Short mmCIF file of C-alpha atoms and ligand atoms in Angstrom, two decimals:
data_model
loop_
_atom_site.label_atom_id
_atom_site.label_comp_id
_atom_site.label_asym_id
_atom_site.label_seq_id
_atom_site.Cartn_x
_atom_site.Cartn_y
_atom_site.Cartn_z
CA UNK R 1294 0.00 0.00 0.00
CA UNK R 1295 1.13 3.36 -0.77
CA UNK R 1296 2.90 5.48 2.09
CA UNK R 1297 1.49 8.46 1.50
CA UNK R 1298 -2.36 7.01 1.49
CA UNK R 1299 -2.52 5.46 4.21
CA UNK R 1300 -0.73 8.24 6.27
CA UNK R 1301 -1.69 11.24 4.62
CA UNK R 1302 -3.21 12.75 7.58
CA UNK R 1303 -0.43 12.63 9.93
CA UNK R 1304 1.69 14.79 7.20
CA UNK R 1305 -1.32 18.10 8.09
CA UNK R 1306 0.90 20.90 9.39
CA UNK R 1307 4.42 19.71 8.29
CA UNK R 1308 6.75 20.78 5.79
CA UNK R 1309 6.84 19.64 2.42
CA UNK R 1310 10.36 18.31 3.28
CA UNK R 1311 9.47 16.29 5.66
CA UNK R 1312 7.24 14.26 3.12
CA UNK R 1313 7.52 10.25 2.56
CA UNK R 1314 9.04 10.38 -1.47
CA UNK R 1315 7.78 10.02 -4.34
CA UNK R 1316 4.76 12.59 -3.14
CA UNK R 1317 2.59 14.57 -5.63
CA UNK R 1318 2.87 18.04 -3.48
CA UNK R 1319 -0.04 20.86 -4.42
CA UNK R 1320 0.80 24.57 -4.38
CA UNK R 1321 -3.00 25.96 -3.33
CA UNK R 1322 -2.25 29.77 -3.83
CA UNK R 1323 -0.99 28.93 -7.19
CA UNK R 1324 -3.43 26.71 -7.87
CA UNK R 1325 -5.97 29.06 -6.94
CA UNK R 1326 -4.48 31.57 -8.71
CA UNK R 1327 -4.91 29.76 -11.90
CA UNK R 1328 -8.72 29.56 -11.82
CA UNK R 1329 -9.12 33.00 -10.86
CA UNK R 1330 -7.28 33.88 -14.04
CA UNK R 1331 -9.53 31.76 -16.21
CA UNK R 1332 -12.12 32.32 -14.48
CA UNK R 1333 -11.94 36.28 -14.92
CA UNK R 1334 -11.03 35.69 -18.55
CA UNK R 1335 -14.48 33.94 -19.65
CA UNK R 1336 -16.26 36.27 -17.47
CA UNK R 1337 -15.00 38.93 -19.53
CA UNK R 1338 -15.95 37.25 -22.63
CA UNK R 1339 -19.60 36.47 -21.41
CA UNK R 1340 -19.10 33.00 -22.05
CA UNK R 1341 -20.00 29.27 -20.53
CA UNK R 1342 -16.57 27.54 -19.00
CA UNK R 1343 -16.87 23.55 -18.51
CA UNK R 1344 -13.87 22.43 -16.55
CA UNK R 1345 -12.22 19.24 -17.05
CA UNK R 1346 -12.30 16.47 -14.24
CA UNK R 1347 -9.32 13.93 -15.54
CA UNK R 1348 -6.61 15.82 -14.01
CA UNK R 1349 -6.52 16.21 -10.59
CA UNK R 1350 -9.94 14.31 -10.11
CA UNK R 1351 -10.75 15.10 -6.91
CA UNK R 1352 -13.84 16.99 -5.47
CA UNK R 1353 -11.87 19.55 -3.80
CA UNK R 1354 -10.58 20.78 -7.14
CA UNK R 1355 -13.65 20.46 -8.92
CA UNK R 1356 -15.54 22.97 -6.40
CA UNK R 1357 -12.36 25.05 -6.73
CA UNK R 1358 -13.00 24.84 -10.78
CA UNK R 1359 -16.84 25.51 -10.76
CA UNK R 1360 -16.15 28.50 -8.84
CA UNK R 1361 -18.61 27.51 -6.15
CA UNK R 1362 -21.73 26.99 -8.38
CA UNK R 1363 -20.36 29.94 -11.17
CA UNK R 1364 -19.90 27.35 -13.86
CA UNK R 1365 -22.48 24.22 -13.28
CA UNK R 1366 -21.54 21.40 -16.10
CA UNK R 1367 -18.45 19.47 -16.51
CA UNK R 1368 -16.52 17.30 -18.73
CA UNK R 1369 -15.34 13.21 -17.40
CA UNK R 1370 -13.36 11.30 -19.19
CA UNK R 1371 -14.05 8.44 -16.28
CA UNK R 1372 -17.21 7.16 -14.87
CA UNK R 1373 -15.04 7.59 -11.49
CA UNK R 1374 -15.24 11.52 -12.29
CA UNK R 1375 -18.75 11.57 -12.43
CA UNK R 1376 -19.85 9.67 -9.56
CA UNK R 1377 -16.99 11.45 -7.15
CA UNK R 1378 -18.71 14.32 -8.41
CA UNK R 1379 -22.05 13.56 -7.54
CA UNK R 1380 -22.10 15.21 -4.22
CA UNK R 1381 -21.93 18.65 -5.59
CA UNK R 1382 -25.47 17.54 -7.11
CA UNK R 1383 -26.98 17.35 -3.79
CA UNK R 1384 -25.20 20.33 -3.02
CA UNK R 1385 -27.33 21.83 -6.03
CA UNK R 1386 -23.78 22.88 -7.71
CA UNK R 1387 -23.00 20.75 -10.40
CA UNK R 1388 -25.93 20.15 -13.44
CA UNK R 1389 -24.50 18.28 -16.04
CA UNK R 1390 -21.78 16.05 -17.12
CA UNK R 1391 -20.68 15.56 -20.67
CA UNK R 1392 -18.68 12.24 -20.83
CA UNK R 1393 -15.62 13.07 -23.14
CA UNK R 1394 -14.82 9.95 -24.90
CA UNK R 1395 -17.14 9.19 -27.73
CA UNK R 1396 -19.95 6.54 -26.39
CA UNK R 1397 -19.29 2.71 -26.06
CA UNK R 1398 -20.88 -0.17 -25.68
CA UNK R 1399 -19.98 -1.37 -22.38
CA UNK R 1400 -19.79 2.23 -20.62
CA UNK R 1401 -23.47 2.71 -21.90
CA UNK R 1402 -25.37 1.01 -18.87
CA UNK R 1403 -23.29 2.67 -16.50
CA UNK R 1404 -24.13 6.15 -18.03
CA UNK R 1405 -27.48 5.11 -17.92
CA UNK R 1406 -27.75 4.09 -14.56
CA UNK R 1407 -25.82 7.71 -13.75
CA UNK R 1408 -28.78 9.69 -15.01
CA UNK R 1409 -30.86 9.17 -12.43
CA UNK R 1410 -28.60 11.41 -10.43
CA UNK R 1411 -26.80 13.83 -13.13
CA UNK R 1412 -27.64 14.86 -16.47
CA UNK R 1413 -25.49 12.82 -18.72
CA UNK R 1414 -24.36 14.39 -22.40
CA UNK R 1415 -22.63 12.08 -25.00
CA UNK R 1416 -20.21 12.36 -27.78
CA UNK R 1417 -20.37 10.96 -31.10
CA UNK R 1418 -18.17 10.98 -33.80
CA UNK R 1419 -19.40 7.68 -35.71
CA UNK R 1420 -22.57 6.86 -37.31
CA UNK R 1421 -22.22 3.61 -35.68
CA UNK R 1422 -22.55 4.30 -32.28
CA UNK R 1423 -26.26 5.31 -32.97
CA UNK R 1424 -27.34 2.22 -32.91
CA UNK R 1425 -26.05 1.71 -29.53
CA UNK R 1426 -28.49 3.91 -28.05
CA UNK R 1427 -31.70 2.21 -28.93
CA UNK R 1428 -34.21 1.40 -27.02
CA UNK R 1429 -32.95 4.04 -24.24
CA UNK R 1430 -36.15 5.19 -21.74
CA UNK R 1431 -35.32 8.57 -22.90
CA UNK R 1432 -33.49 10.30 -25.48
CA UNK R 1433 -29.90 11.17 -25.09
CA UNK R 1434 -28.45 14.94 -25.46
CA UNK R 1435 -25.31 14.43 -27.80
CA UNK R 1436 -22.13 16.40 -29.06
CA UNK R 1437 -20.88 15.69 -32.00
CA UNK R 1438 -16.81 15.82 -31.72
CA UNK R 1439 -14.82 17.21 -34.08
CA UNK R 1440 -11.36 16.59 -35.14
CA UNK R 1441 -9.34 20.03 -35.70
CA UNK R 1442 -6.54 18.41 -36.21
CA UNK R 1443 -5.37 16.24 -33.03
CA UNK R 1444 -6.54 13.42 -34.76
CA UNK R 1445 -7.52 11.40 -32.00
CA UNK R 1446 -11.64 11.38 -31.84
CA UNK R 1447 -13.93 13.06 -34.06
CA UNK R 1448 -14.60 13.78 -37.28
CA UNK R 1449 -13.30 16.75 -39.34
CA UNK R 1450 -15.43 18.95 -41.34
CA UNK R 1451 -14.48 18.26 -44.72
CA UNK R 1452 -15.65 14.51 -44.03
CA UNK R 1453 -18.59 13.51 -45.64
CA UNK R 1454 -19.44 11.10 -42.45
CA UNK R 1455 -19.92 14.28 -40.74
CA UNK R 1456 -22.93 15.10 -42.76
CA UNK R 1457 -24.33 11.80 -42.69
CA UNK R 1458 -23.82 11.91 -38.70
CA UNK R 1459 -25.75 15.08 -38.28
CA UNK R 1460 -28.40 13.93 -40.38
CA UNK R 1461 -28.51 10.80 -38.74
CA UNK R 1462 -28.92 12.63 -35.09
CA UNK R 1463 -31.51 14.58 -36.44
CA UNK R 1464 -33.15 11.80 -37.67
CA UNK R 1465 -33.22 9.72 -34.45
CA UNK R 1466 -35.57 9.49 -31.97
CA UNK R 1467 -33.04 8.66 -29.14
CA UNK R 1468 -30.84 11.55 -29.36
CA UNK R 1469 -31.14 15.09 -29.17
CA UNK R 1470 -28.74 16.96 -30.88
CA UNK R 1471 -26.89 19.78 -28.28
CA UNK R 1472 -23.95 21.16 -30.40
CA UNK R 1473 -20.57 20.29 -31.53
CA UNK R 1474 -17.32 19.40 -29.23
CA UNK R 1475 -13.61 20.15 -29.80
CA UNK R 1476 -10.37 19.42 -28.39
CA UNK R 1477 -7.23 21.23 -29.61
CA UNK R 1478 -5.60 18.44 -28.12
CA UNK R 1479 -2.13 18.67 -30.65
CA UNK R 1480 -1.91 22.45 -29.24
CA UNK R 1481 0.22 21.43 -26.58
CA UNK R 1482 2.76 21.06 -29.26
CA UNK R 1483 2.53 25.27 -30.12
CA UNK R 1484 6.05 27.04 -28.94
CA UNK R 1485 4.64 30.46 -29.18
CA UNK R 1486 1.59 32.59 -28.55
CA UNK R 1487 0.93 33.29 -31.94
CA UNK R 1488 0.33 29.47 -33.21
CA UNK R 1489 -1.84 29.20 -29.61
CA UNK R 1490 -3.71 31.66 -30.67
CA UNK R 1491 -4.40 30.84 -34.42
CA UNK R 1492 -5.44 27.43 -33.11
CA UNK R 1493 -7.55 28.66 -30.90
CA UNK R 1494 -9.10 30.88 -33.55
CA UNK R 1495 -9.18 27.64 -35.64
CA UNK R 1496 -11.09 25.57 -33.17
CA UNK R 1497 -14.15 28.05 -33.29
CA UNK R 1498 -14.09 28.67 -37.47
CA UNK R 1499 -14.25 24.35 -37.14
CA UNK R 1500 -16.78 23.99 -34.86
CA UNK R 1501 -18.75 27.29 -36.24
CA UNK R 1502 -18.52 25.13 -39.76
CA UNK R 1503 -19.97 22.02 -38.06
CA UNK R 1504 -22.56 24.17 -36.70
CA UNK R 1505 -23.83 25.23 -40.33
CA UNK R 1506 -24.26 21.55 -41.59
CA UNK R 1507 -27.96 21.66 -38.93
CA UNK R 1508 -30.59 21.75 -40.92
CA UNK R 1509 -32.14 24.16 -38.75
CA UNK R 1510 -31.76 27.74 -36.55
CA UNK R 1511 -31.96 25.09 -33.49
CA UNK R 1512 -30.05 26.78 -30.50
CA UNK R 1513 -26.35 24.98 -30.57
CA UNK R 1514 -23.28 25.06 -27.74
CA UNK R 1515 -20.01 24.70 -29.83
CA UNK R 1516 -17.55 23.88 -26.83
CA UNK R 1517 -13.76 24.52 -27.50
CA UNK R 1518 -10.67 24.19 -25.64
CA UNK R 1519 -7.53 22.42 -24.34
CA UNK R 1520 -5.35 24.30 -21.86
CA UNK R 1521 -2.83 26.10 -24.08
CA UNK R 1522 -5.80 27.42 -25.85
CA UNK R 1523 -7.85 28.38 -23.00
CA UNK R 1524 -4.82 29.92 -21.55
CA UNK R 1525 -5.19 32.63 -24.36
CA UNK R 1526 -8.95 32.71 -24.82
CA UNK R 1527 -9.03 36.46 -24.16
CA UNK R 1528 -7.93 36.90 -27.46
CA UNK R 1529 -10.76 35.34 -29.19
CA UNK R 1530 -12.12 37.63 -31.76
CA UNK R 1531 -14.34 35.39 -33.83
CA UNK R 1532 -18.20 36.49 -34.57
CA UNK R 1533 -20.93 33.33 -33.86
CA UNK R 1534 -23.60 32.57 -35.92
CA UNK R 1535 -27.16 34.09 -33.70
CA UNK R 1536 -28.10 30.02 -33.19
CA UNK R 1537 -24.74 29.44 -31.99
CA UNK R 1538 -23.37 29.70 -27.84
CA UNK R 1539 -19.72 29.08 -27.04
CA UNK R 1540 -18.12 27.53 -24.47
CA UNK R 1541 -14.81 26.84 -23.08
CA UNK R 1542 -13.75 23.73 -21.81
CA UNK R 1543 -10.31 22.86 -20.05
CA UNK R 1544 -8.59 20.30 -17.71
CA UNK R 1545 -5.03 20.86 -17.17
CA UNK R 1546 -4.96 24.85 -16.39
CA UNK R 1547 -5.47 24.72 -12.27
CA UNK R 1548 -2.50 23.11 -12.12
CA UNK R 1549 -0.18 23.13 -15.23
CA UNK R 1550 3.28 21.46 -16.21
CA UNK R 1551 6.11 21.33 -17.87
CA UNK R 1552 4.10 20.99 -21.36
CA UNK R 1553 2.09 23.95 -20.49
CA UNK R 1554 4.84 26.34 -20.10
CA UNK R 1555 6.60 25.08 -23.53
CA UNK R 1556 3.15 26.77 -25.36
CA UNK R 1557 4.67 30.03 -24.07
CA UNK R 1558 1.71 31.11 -22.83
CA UNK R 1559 2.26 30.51 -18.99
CA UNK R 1560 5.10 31.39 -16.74
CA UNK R 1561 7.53 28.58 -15.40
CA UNK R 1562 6.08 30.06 -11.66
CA UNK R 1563 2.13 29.17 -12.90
CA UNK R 1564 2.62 25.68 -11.94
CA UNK R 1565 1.21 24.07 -8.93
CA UNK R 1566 2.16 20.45 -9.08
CA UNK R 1567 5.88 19.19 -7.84
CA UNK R 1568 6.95 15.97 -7.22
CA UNK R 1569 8.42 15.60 -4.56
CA UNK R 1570 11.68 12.68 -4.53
CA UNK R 1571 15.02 11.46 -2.37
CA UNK R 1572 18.54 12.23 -3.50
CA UNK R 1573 19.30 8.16 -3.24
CA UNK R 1574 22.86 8.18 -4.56
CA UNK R 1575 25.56 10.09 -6.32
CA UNK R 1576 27.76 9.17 -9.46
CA UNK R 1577 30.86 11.88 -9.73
CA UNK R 1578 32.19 9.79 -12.48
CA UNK R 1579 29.14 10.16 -15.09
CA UNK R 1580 28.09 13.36 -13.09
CA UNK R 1581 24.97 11.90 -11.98
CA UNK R 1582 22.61 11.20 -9.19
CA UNK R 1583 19.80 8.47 -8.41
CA UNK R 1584 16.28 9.67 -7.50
CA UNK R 1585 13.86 7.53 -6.77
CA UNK R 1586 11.09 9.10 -8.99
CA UNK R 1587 10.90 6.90 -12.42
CA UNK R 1588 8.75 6.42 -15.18
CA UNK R 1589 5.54 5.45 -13.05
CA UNK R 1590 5.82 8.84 -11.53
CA UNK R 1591 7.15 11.14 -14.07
CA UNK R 1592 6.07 9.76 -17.28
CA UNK R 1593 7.46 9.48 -20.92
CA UNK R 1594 5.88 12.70 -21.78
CA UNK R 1595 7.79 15.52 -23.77
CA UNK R 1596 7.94 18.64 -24.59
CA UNK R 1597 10.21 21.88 -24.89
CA UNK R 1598 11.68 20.84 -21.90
CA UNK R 1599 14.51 18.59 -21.99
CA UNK R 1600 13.48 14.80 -20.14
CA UNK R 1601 11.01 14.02 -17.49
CA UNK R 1602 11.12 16.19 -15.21
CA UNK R 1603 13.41 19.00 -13.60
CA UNK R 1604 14.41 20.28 -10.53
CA UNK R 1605 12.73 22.90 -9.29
CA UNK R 1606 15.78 24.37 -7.71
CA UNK R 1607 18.41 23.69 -9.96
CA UNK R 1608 17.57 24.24 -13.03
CA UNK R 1609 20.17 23.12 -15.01
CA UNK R 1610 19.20 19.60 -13.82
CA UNK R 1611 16.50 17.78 -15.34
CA UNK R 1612 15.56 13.94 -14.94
CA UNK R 1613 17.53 12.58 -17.95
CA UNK R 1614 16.42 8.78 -17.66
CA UNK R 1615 13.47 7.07 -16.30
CA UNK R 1616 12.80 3.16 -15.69
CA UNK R 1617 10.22 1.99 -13.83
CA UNK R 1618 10.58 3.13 -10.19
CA UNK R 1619 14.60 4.57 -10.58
CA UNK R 1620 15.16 8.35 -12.00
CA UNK R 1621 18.21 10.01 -13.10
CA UNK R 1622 19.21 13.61 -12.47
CA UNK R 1623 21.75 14.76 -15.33
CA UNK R 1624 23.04 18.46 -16.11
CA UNK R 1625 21.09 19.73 -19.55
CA UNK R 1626 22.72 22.86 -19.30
CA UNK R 1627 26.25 23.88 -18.30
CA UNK R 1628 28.95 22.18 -16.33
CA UNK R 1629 27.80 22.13 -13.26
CA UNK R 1630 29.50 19.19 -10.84
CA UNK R 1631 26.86 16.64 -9.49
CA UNK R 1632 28.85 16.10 -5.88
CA UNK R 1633 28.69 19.81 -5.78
CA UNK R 1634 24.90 19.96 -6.25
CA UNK R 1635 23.07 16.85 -4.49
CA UNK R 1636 23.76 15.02 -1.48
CA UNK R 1637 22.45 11.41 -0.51
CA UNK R 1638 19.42 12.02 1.65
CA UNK R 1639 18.73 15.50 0.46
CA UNK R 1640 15.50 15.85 -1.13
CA UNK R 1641 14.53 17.38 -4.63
CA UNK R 1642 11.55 18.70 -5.41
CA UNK R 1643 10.86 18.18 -9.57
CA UNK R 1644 8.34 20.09 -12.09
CA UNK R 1645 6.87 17.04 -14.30
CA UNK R 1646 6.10 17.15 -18.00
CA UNK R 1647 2.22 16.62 -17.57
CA UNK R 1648 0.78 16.62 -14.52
CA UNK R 1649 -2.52 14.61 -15.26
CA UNK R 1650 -0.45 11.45 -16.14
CA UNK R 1651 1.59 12.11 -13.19
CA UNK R 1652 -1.22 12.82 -10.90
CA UNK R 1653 -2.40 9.31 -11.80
CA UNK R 1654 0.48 7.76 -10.00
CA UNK R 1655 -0.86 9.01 -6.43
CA UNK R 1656 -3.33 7.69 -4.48
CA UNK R 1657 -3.18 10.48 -1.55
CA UNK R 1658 -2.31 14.39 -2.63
CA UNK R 1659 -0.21 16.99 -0.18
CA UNK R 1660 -1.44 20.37 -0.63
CA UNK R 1661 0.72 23.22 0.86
CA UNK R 1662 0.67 26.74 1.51
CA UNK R 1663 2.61 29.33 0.15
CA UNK R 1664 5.17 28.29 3.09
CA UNK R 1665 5.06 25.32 1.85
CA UNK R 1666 3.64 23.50 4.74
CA UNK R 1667 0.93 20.92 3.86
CA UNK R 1668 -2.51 22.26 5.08
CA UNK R 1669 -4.66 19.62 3.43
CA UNK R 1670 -4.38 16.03 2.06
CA UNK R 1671 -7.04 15.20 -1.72
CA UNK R 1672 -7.54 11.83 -2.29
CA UNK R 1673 -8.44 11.47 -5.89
CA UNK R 1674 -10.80 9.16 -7.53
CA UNK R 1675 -9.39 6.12 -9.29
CA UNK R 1676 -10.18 3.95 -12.10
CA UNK R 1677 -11.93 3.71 -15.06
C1 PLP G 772 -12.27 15.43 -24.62
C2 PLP G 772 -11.42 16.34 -23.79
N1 PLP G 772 -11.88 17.56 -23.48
C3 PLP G 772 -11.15 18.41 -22.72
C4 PLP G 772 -9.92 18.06 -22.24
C5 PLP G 772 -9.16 19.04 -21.38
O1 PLP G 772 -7.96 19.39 -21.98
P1 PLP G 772 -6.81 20.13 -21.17
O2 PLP G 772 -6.41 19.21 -20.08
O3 PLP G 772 -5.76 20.39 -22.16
O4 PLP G 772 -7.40 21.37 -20.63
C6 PLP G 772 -9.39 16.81 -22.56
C7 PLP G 772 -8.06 16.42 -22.13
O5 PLP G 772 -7.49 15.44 -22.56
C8 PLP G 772 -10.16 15.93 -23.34
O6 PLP G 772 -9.73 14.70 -23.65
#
């Protein structure tokens, strides 16, 4: 059993140094700081925000992203997400949850089951999957994704399948067609805040397009979003058709990484999440030390950023190699001397690439205050 879960509690009131390692460590000013940004910038805008659940997963950060009943629909990518949400239904805060894979077969009675407590939304991006929801007691709301170029789900607009699917939601009797979904998923991949922003612009001309394949002036919510694009939404300039709401949807951006900073459009200081790890040996001869954060923790996730990781203090030092539970420390940049920079039994504290794949890892959460001393322990949902 993890360390960390089944002690969390005792940890309330300590420094972050004096944490069991690996630990997934929570910055809440910063992370609170994050939402207030966003927040502010789709208030501005006048439009709807749908946060994310699949990063941090845990109800604490979910009341955090709602705003407190500001915002009232979200977006799972887990049947754990919506069912650890469910409270904040009783606590009349939460409405609606869109579940942000397109529909199977075997999550189907589970979603089912769900709507008794929460509005449930699907995704579609197949023609296939229609049949699937036959025979429902009532009719489901649907999105239809499209693909804007991550090519992962969804369907692009110059697909002819993407007419037939619209026509074939209008057509049925067991779905109700809501609007269009995006995810700018391949924007993490942007180095500048010029290509974030002409995605971003890119993302609403896509979904606007999708929008204009209805047959009628139905009212329509074309939702948008991924983090690096969210992180610039104030610069959206694009006109909607009268039929047409938008809405912003993100996951990442309470907490952001490694990946998130490479977009350049958030500072190295905007993120929340460090990993915390032991110094466990020291190699003068290849200028190297032994951490005992590996792949399980840290990931095989890249980006701008040399590695897996890197260390928050030094940081010419990133985590150069990863197997399963070992990391190494190597210096990226300069010649700095290892001996003269770590010492067994020291700890490190290390910024990770993405912080939803890393959050996965933990089973128990250590947030801290800006001193850094851990004022609260989230224990995120698990599973699938
Ligand atoms: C369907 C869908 N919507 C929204 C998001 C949120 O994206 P981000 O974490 O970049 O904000 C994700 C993340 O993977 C997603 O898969």
């Amino acid at each position: 059993m993890d360390h960390a879960f089944e002690n969390h509690k005792e940890y309330i009131g300590r420094h972050a140094l004096e944490l069991p390692t690996p630990s997934f460590i929570i910055n809440k000013p910063t992370i609170e700081q994050n939402i207030k940004k966003l927040h502010a910038d789709v208030a501005t805008l006048g439009i709807a925000f749908r946060p994310h659940l699949k990063t941090l997963k845990t109800l604490e950060i979910t009341r955090l992203m709602l705003g407190n009943g500001l915002h009232r629909n979200v977006v799972c990518s887990t049947v754990p997400e919506i069912v650890g949400a469910l409270p904040l239904v009783k606590e009349g805060l939460l409405d609606e949850a869109i579940f942000g894979m397109p529909v199977y077969k075997s999550v189907l009675p589970r979603l089912t089951a769900l709507r008794q407590s929460i509005t449930i939304d699907l995704l579609l991006d197949s023609c296939d999957q229609l049949p699937l929801l036959e025979g429902s007691d009532t009719a489901w709301n649907v999105f239809i994704k499209i693909d804007v170029g991550a090519r992962r789900a969804g369907l692009t607009t110059d697909s002819p399948r993407l007419k037939e699917l619209v026509q074939a939601v209008e057509a049925s009797k067991f779905a109700n067609l809501k609007g269009f979904y995006c995810h700018a998923n391949h924007s993490y991949g942007c180095r500048t805040e010029a290509d974030v922003t002409e995605m971003l612009q890119h993302e609403v001309e896509e979904v606007v397009a999708a929008a204009s394949f209805v047959s009628d002036m139905r009212s329509l919510i074309v939702s948008i979003g991924a983090t690096p694009t969210a992180h610039v939404i104030e610069k959206l300039s694009e006109k909607l058709p009268s039929n047409v709401a938008l809405e912003l949807h993100a996951g990442n951006f309470p907490t952001n990484d490694l990946q998130q900073v490479s977009t350049d459009v958030v500072p190295i200081t905007q993120q929340a999440i460090r990993v915390a790890a032991d110094i466990v040996s020291v190699y003068p001869e290849r200028n190297e030390a032994l951490i005992n954060a590996g792949v399980i923790v840290l990931a095989r996730e890249a980006s701008g950023f040399p590695g897996h990781g890197k260390v928050v203090d030094q940081h010419n030092w990133d985590v150069v190699r990863v197997s399963q539970e070992h990391g190494i420390l190597g210096c990226t940049n300069g010649d700095e001397k290892v001996g003269d920079t770590f010492k067994v039994g020291e700890k490190v504290f290390l910024w990770c690439q993405h912080s939803c794949i890393t959050a996965a890892a933990f089973y128990a959460y250590f947030v801290v205050d800006e001193d850094d001393i851990v004022i609260d322990t989230w224990i995120p949902w698990k599973g699938w």
